[in-house]
Amino acid sequence: MARTGSGTGAGAPSGAAARGGAGSRGAAVVKGARRPEVRLPALEPFADGELEPDGDYDGVEFRELDLTGQDGGGARFMDCAVTGCALDGTRLRGARVLDSVLTGLRGVGTDLAEATLRDVEVRDARLGGAQLYGAVLERVVVRGGKIDYLNLRQARLRDVVFEGCVLVEPDFGGARLERVEFVDCTVKSADFTAATLTDVDLRGAVELGIAGGVGRLSGAVISAAQLLDLAPVLAAELGIRVEG
C-alpha cells in the first residue's frame, strides 16, 4: 500500500490552478466534474410503513426511519429527501435515485448493486460495506461522513465528487471513472485494479493510500508530493529495483 500526505498543504496547487484553470500556465489540465443542482419541491412524508420492491416514490420525504432489512429493489426515488435513516441490510438493488438529497444515512451492508444515482447529493453518511457494484453514478457529490469498504467494482462514475469525506478501503476494481474529483478527503487503501480512469483528479486528497491497481492510474492527475510518496509502489509495480 502507498499512502500520500496532504494534497492541499504548502506548495500544493489550489483553486483554479489545481484544476488547470486561469493563471495555471504549465499545470496539468483536467476536466472538472459537473456537480448536481438539486432543488427539491414541497415534499410529502413517507407514510407507507415499508418500502416496496419496484415502488415509485416522487416528492417523498423519508425522515428518521428505520428501514433495516426492507426491500426496495428496483424502486424509483425522484425528488426525494432521505434524512437520518437506518439502512442496515436494506435491499435497494437496481433502484433509481434521481434529483434527490440523502443526508445522515447510516447502516451496514446496504445493497445498492446495479442502482442508478443521478443528480444526487450524499451528505454525512456513515456506512459500512455498502454494495454499489455495477452501479451508475452521474453528477453525484459525496460530502462529509465516513464510508468503510465501499464496493464500486464494475461501476460507472461520471461527474462524481468526493468532498471532505473519509473512504476506507474503497474498491474501484474494474470500474470506469470519468471526471471524478477527490477534494479535501481521506482515501485509505483504495483498489483500482483493472479500473479505467479519465480526468480523475486526486490532487485534493489530504491522504491517499493505494492498495492495488497503481498501474491503472493513467488518466489520473496527482500532485508532485503525491508522486514522491507513490514512488516506492510505482517502482514495485514496474519491477524496478531501487538501491543506494
Tab-separated table of C-alpha atoms in Angstrom:
chain	number	residue	atom	x	y	z
A	1	MET	CA	0.000	0.000	0.000
A	2	ALA	CA	1.167	3.515	-0.752
A	3	ARG	CA	-0.016	6.454	1.266
A	4	THR	CA	0.496	10.072	0.407
A	5	GLY	CA	0.210	13.100	2.576
A	6	SER	CA	-1.737	16.300	2.142
A	7	GLY	CA	-2.638	17.411	-1.349
A	8	THR	CA	-3.637	20.834	-0.080
A	9	GLY	CA	-0.723	21.809	2.107
A	10	ALA	CA	2.124	24.213	1.472
A	11	GLY	CA	3.297	24.115	-2.115
A	12	ALA	CA	0.244	22.231	-3.320
A	13	PRO	CA	-1.866	23.827	-6.091
A	14	SER	CA	-5.310	25.047	-5.145
A	15	GLY	CA	-8.364	26.689	-6.683
A	16	ALA	CA	-8.223	27.330	-10.419
A	17	ALA	CA	-4.532	26.415	-10.527
A	18	ALA	CA	-5.266	22.960	-9.122
A	19	ARG	CA	-7.652	22.281	-11.976
A	20	GLY	CA	-5.619	23.810	-14.742
A	21	GLY	CA	-7.690	26.985	-14.900
A	22	ALA	CA	-6.720	30.602	-15.453
A	23	GLY	CA	-3.329	31.506	-14.077
A	24	SER	CA	-2.090	27.907	-14.054
A	25	ARG	CA	0.258	28.084	-17.018
A	26	GLY	CA	2.093	24.801	-17.357
A	27	ALA	CA	-0.212	22.962	-14.974
A	28	ALA	CA	-1.930	19.759	-15.991
A	29	VAL	CA	-5.333	20.368	-17.495
A	30	VAL	CA	-8.048	18.077	-16.212
A	31	LYS	CA	-11.751	18.416	-16.902
A	32	GLY	CA	-13.649	19.175	-13.709
A	33	ALA	CA	-16.738	17.276	-12.639
A	34	ARG	CA	-20.156	18.782	-13.224
A	35	ARG	CA	-21.948	18.981	-9.910
A	36	PRO	CA	-25.654	18.346	-9.360
A	37	GLU	CA	-28.023	21.231	-8.759
A	38	VAL	CA	-30.790	19.679	-6.711
A	39	ARG	CA	-33.853	21.810	-5.934
A	40	LEU	CA	-36.439	19.804	-4.078
A	41	PRO	CA	-40.143	20.613	-4.321
A	42	ALA	CA	-42.544	20.554	-1.372
A	43	LEU	CA	-42.348	17.015	-0.001
A	44	GLU	CA	-44.890	14.599	1.412
A	45	PRO	CA	-43.822	12.483	4.418
A	46	PHE	CA	-43.442	8.763	3.794
A	47	ALA	CA	-46.427	7.057	5.384
A	48	ASP	CA	-46.493	3.588	3.819
A	49	GLY	CA	-44.701	1.777	6.635
A	50	GLU	CA	-42.258	-0.207	4.500
A	51	LEU	CA	-40.546	0.116	1.164
A	52	GLU	CA	-41.934	-1.895	-1.712
A	53	PRO	CA	-39.985	-3.612	-4.482
A	54	ASP	CA	-40.362	-1.626	-7.712
A	55	GLY	CA	-42.109	1.127	-5.753
A	56	ASP	CA	-42.467	4.628	-7.182
A	57	TYR	CA	-41.647	7.493	-4.789
A	58	ASP	CA	-41.965	11.010	-6.162
A	59	GLY	CA	-41.525	14.057	-3.927
A	60	VAL	CA	-41.385	11.992	-0.729
A	61	GLU	CA	-39.506	12.738	2.490
A	62	PHE	CA	-38.070	9.803	4.458
A	63	ARG	CA	-37.044	11.215	7.844
A	64	GLU	CA	-35.534	9.378	10.833
A	65	LEU	CA	-36.919	5.994	9.748
A	66	ASP	CA	-35.625	2.531	10.487
A	67	LEU	CA	-35.550	0.852	7.077
A	68	THR	CA	-33.408	-2.050	8.297
A	69	GLY	CA	-33.806	-5.171	6.183
A	70	GLN	CA	-36.536	-3.712	3.986
A	71	ASP	CA	-36.736	-4.448	0.251
A	72	GLY	CA	-36.959	-1.525	-2.157
A	73	GLY	CA	-35.230	-3.311	-5.023
A	74	GLY	CA	-35.962	-1.722	-8.406
A	75	ALA	CA	-37.775	1.229	-6.818
A	76	ARG	CA	-37.634	4.766	-8.232
A	77	PHE	CA	-36.926	7.726	-5.942
A	78	MET	CA	-37.475	11.059	-7.699
A	79	ASP	CA	-37.153	14.473	-5.991
A	80	CYS	CA	-36.843	12.786	-2.588
A	81	ALA	CA	-35.112	13.627	0.690
A	82	VAL	CA	-33.825	10.763	2.825
A	83	THR	CA	-32.656	12.085	6.188
A	84	GLY	CA	-31.272	10.261	9.229
A	85	CYS	CA	-32.496	6.827	8.154
A	86	ALA	CA	-31.061	3.442	9.169
A	87	LEU	CA	-30.238	1.238	6.179
A	88	ASP	CA	-28.718	-1.872	7.751
A	89	GLY	CA	-29.107	-4.662	5.211
A	90	THR	CA	-31.654	-2.644	3.243
A	91	ARG	CA	-32.081	-4.003	-0.276
A	92	LEU	CA	-32.135	-1.308	-2.953
A	93	ARG	CA	-30.620	-3.335	-5.750
A	94	GLY	CA	-31.354	-1.806	-9.153
A	95	ALA	CA	-33.073	1.218	-7.602
A	96	ARG	CA	-33.046	4.596	-9.373
A	97	VAL	CA	-32.329	7.624	-7.188
A	98	LEU	CA	-32.815	10.836	-9.157
A	99	ASP	CA	-32.637	14.532	-8.195
A	100	SER	CA	-32.531	13.668	-4.504
A	101	VAL	CA	-30.671	14.558	-1.294
A	102	LEU	CA	-29.514	11.810	1.083
A	103	THR	CA	-28.413	13.126	4.484
A	104	GLY	CA	-27.087	11.341	7.551
A	105	LEU	CA	-27.610	7.811	6.247
A	106	ARG	CA	-26.268	5.069	8.486
A	107	GLY	CA	-26.052	1.337	8.140
A	108	VAL	CA	-24.019	-1.755	7.332
A	109	GLY	CA	-24.416	-3.894	4.230
A	110	THR	CA	-26.771	-1.610	2.307
A	111	ASP	CA	-27.348	-3.210	-1.106
A	112	LEU	CA	-27.342	-0.695	-3.973
A	113	ALA	CA	-25.827	-3.016	-6.539
A	114	GLU	CA	-26.657	-2.022	-10.141
A	115	ALA	CA	-28.514	1.050	-8.868
A	116	THR	CA	-28.538	4.397	-10.677
A	117	LEU	CA	-27.780	7.637	-8.821
A	118	ARG	CA	-28.161	10.728	-10.973
A	119	ASP	CA	-28.123	14.345	-9.732
A	120	VAL	CA	-27.782	13.255	-6.105
A	121	GLU	CA	-26.172	14.777	-3.026
A	122	VAL	CA	-24.999	12.392	-0.288
A	123	ARG	CA	-24.220	14.256	2.927
A	124	ASP	CA	-22.588	12.991	6.133
A	125	ALA	CA	-23.196	9.300	5.510
A	126	ARG	CA	-21.896	6.704	7.986
A	127	LEU	CA	-21.947	3.456	6.055
A	128	GLY	CA	-20.049	0.182	6.142
A	129	GLY	CA	-19.839	-2.408	3.392
A	130	ALA	CA	-22.175	-0.526	1.060
A	131	GLN	CA	-22.611	-2.520	-2.151
A	132	LEU	CA	-22.665	-0.411	-5.318
A	133	TYR	CA	-21.014	-2.820	-7.705
A	134	GLY	CA	-22.253	-2.376	-11.244
A	135	ALA	CA	-23.956	0.887	-10.222
A	136	VAL	CA	-24.109	4.041	-12.340
A	137	LEU	CA	-23.284	7.358	-10.622
A	138	GLU	CA	-23.677	10.553	-12.636
A	139	ARG	CA	-23.483	14.079	-11.221
A	140	VAL	CA	-23.142	12.884	-7.637
A	141	VAL	CA	-21.488	14.654	-4.699
A	142	VAL	CA	-20.499	12.671	-1.606
A	143	ARG	CA	-19.795	15.294	1.064
A	144	GLY	CA	-18.639	14.600	4.620
A	145	GLY	CA	-19.094	11.428	6.631
A	146	LYS	CA	-17.255	8.134	6.509
A	147	ILE	CA	-17.790	5.090	4.307
A	148	ASP	CA	-15.920	1.867	5.038
A	149	TYR	CA	-15.375	-0.888	2.443
A	150	LEU	CA	-17.336	0.819	-0.331
A	151	ASN	CA	-17.786	-1.673	-3.178
A	152	LEU	CA	-17.814	0.108	-6.550
A	153	ARG	CA	-16.482	-2.786	-8.604
A	154	GLN	CA	-17.564	-2.610	-12.255
A	155	ALA	CA	-19.416	0.647	-11.524
A	156	ARG	CA	-19.514	3.662	-13.849
A	157	LEU	CA	-18.786	7.036	-12.282
A	158	ARG	CA	-19.141	10.212	-14.320
A	159	ASP	CA	-19.038	13.706	-12.803
A	160	VAL	CA	-18.635	12.468	-9.233
A	161	VAL	CA	-17.054	14.458	-6.389
A	162	PHE	CA	-15.874	13.010	-3.071
A	163	GLU	CA	-15.532	16.033	-0.795
A	164	GLY	CA	-14.480	16.232	2.851
A	165	CYS	CA	-15.226	12.570	3.466
A	166	VAL	CA	-13.275	9.520	4.629
A	167	LEU	CA	-13.184	6.451	2.386
A	168	VAL	CA	-11.658	3.347	3.957
A	169	GLU	CA	-10.669	0.583	1.527
A	170	PRO	CA	-12.904	1.676	-1.360
A	171	ASP	CA	-12.891	-0.887	-4.184
A	172	PHE	CA	-12.933	0.585	-7.703
A	173	GLY	CA	-11.910	-2.705	-9.314
A	174	GLY	CA	-12.928	-2.793	-12.984
A	175	ALA	CA	-14.818	0.495	-12.619
A	176	ARG	CA	-14.847	3.318	-15.166
A	177	LEU	CA	-14.208	6.761	-13.683
A	178	GLU	CA	-14.623	9.900	-15.777
A	179	ARG	CA	-14.380	13.433	-14.398
A	180	VAL	CA	-14.094	12.288	-10.779
A	181	GLU	CA	-12.625	14.591	-8.122
A	182	PHE	CA	-11.317	13.912	-4.630
A	183	VAL	CA	-11.447	17.170	-2.653
A	184	ASP	CA	-10.210	17.539	0.949
A	185	CYS	CA	-10.931	13.880	1.600
A	186	THR	CA	-9.048	10.921	3.041
A	187	VAL	CA	-8.711	7.823	0.887
A	188	LYS	CA	-7.264	4.760	2.623
A	189	SER	CA	-6.165	1.581	0.816
A	190	ALA	CA	-8.058	2.203	-2.431
A	191	ASP	CA	-8.059	-0.573	-5.025
A	192	PHE	CA	-8.023	0.472	-8.688
A	193	THR	CA	-7.307	-2.968	-10.129
A	194	ALA	CA	-8.480	-3.143	-13.776
A	195	ALA	CA	-10.129	0.288	-13.448
A	196	THR	CA	-10.220	2.827	-16.303
A	197	LEU	CA	-9.634	6.467	-15.342
A	198	THR	CA	-10.271	9.578	-17.415
A	199	ASP	CA	-9.862	13.083	-15.987
A	200	VAL	CA	-9.657	11.819	-12.407
A	201	ASP	CA	-8.224	14.476	-10.075
A	202	LEU	CA	-6.585	13.041	-6.964
A	203	ARG	CA	-4.599	16.148	-6.080
A	204	GLY	CA	-7.076	17.361	-3.470
A	205	ALA	CA	-6.874	14.196	-1.344
A	206	VAL	CA	-5.350	15.079	2.026
A	207	GLU	CA	-4.362	11.424	2.363
A	208	LEU	CA	-4.131	8.960	-0.480
A	209	GLY	CA	-3.447	5.270	0.088
A	210	ILE	CA	-3.421	2.815	-2.812
A	211	ALA	CA	-3.507	-0.901	-2.056
A	212	GLY	CA	-3.819	-2.187	-5.618
A	213	GLY	CA	-4.003	-1.140	-9.231
A	214	VAL	CA	-1.472	1.692	-9.067
A	215	GLY	CA	-0.569	0.803	-12.635
A	216	ARG	CA	-4.100	1.792	-13.683
A	217	LEU	CA	-3.661	5.441	-12.695
A	218	SER	CA	-3.132	6.519	-16.289
A	219	GLY	CA	-5.793	9.183	-16.830
A	220	ALA	CA	-5.466	10.488	-13.272
A	221	VAL	CA	-3.724	13.652	-12.095
A	222	ILE	CA	-1.687	13.683	-8.888
A	223	SER	CA	0.481	16.318	-7.225
A	224	ALA	CA	4.278	16.314	-7.167
A	225	ALA	CA	4.208	15.469	-3.455
A	226	GLN	CA	1.883	12.543	-4.081
A	227	LEU	CA	4.189	11.291	-6.846
A	228	LEU	CA	7.111	11.175	-4.428
A	229	ASP	CA	5.056	9.260	-1.883
A	230	LEU	CA	3.832	6.838	-4.533
A	231	ALA	CA	7.327	6.250	-5.941
A	232	PRO	CA	8.010	3.015	-3.980
A	233	VAL	CA	4.780	1.331	-5.011
A	234	LEU	CA	5.166	2.543	-8.605
A	235	ALA	CA	8.664	1.102	-8.689
A	236	ALA	CA	7.386	-2.197	-7.323
A	237	GLU	CA	4.605	-2.251	-9.927
A	238	LEU	CA	7.142	-1.745	-12.714
A	239	GLY	CA	9.629	-4.208	-11.259
A	240	ILE	CA	12.257	-1.525	-10.697
A	241	ARG	CA	14.883	-2.199	-8.039
A	242	VAL	CA	15.859	0.867	-6.044
A	243	GLU	CA	19.200	0.636	-4.281
A	244	GLY	CA	21.579	3.081	-2.640
